[in-house]
Coordinates of C-alpha atoms in Angstrom, one line a residue:
X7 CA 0.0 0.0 0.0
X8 CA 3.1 2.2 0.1
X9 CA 2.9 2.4 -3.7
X10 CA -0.7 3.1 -3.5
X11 CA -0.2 6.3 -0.9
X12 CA 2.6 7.5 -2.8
X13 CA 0.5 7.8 -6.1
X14 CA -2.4 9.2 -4.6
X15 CA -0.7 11.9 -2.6
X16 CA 1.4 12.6 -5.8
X17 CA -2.0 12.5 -8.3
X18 CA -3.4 15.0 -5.7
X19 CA -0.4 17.6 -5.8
X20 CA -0.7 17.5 -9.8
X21 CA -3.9 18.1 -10.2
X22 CA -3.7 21.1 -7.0
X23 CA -0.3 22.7 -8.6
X24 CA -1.5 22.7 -12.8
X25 CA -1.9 26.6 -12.5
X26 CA 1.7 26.9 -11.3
X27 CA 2.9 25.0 -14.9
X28 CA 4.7 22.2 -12.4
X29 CA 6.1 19.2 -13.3
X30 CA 4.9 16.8 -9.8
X31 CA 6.2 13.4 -9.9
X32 CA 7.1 10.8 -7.2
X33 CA 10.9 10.4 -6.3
X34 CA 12.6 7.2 -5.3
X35 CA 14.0 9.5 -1.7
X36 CA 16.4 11.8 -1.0
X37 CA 18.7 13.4 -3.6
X38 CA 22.3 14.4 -4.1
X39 CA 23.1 18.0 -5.6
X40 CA 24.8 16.5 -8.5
X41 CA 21.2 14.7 -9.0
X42 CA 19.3 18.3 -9.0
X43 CA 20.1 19.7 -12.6
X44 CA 19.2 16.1 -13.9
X45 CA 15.8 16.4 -11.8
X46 CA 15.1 20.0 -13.2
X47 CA 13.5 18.5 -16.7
X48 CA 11.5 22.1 -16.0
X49 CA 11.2 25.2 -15.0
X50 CA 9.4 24.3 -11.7
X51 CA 9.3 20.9 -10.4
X52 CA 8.2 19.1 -7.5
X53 CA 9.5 15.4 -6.4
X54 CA 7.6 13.6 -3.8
X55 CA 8.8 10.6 -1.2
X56 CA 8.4 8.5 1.2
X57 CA 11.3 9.4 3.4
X58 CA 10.5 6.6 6.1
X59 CA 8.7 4.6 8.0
X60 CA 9.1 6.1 11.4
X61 CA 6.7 3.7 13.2
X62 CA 4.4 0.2 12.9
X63 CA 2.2 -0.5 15.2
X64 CA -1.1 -3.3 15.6
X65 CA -4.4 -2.8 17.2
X66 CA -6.4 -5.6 19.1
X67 CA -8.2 -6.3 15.9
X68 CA -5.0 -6.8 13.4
X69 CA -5.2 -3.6 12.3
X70 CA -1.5 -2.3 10.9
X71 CA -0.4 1.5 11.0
X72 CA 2.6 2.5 9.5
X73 CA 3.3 6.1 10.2
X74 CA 5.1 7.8 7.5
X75 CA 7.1 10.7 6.8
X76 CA 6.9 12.4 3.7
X77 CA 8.2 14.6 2.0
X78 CA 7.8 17.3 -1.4
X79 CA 10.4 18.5 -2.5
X80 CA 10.3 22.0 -4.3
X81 CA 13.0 22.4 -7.1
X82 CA 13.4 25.6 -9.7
X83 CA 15.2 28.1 -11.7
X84 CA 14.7 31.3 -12.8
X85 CA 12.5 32.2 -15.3
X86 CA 12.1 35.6 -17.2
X87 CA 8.9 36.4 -15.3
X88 CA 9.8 34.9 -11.7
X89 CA 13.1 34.3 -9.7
X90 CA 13.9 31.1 -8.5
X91 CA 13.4 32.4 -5.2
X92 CA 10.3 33.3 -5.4
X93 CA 8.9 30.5 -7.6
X94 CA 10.3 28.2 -4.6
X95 CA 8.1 30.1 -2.1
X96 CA 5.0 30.2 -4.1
X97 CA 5.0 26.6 -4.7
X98 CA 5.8 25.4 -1.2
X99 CA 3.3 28.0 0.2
X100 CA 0.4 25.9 -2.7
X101 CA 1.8 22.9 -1.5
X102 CA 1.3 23.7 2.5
X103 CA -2.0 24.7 2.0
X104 CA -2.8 21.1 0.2
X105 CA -1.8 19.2 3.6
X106 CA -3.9 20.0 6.5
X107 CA -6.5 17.2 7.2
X108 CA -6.1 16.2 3.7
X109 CA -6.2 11.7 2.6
X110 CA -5.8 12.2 -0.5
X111 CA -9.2 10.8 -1.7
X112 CA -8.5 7.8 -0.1
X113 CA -10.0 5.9 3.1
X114 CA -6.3 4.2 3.9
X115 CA -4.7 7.3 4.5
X116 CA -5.6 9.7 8.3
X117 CA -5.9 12.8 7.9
X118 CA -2.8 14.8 7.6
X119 CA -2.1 17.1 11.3
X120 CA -1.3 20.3 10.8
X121 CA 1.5 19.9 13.7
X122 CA 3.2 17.5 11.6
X123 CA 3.6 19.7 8.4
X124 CA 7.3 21.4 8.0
X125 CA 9.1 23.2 5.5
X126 CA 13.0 23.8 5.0
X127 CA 15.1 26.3 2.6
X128 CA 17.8 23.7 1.5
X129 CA 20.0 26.7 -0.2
X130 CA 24.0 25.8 -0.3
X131 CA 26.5 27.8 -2.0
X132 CA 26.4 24.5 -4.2
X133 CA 22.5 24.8 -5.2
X134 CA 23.3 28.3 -5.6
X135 CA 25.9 28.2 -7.7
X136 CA 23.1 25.5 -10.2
X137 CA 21.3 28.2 -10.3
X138 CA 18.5 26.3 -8.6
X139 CA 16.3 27.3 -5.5
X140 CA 15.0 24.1 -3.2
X141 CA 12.7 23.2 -0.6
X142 CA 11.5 20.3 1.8
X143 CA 8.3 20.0 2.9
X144 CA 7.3 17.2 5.4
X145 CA 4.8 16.0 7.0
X146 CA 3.2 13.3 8.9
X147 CA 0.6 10.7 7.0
X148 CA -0.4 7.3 9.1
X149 CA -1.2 4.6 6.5
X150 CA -4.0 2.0 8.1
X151 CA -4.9 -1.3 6.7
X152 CA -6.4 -4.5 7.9

């Protein structure tokens, strides 16, 4: 059901960033720098991840929870309208206001808490000097199933 979360949260952030001309695709995990120009087949693009599994736990009735942490990650260049910069903040700002209570149309997936959402500037002299901008969002999402 991993697979099955990942595509549905991934679908959803598609379809909620089209106006922002994004290309939103799932992502294998975490990234090296030398990995970011390859990954920037756009102007704007957003990879999203399972990062981990940060806990498993049964109920009484064989119920399995996986709580997992997830992440988007935000990755652009300048444009002639929009600097990097900015295009970074406007889609992780799009992207926050996706996540609170939000499963993704799907009855496997708790609602997201709004305590668990985070987001991180990953500029480096290194990402600067790509001429790329990048952000992490994280959050929270507790998978169920029988």
């Amino acid at each position: 059901m991993f697979n099955e979360a990942l595509k549905a949260i991934t679908d959803h952030l598609e379809a909620a960033l089209v106006n922002h001309t994004t290309d939103v695709a799932s992502h294998p995990g975490r990234f090296t720098e030398t990995e970011l120009s390859r990954l920037l087949t756009a102007r704007k693009a957003v990879r999203v991840s399972i990062e981990n599994t940060q806990s498993v736990s049964v109920t009484g009735q064989g119920i399995q929870e996986a709580n997992l942490l997830m992440a988007a990650f935000v990755i652009c260049s300048d444009s002639k309208n929009e600097p990097r910069h900015e295009s970074a903040l406007l889609l992780t700002e799009a992207i926050i206001e996706q996540l609170p209570f939000n499963r993704f149309g799907t009855d496997y997936l708790k609602p997201v808490k709004p305590s668990s959402i985070s987001a991180e500037n990953l500029y480096s002299g290194e990402i600067d000097r790509k001429g790329i901008a990048l952000w992490g969002i994280s959050w929270e999402q507790t998978l169920t199933r029988p």
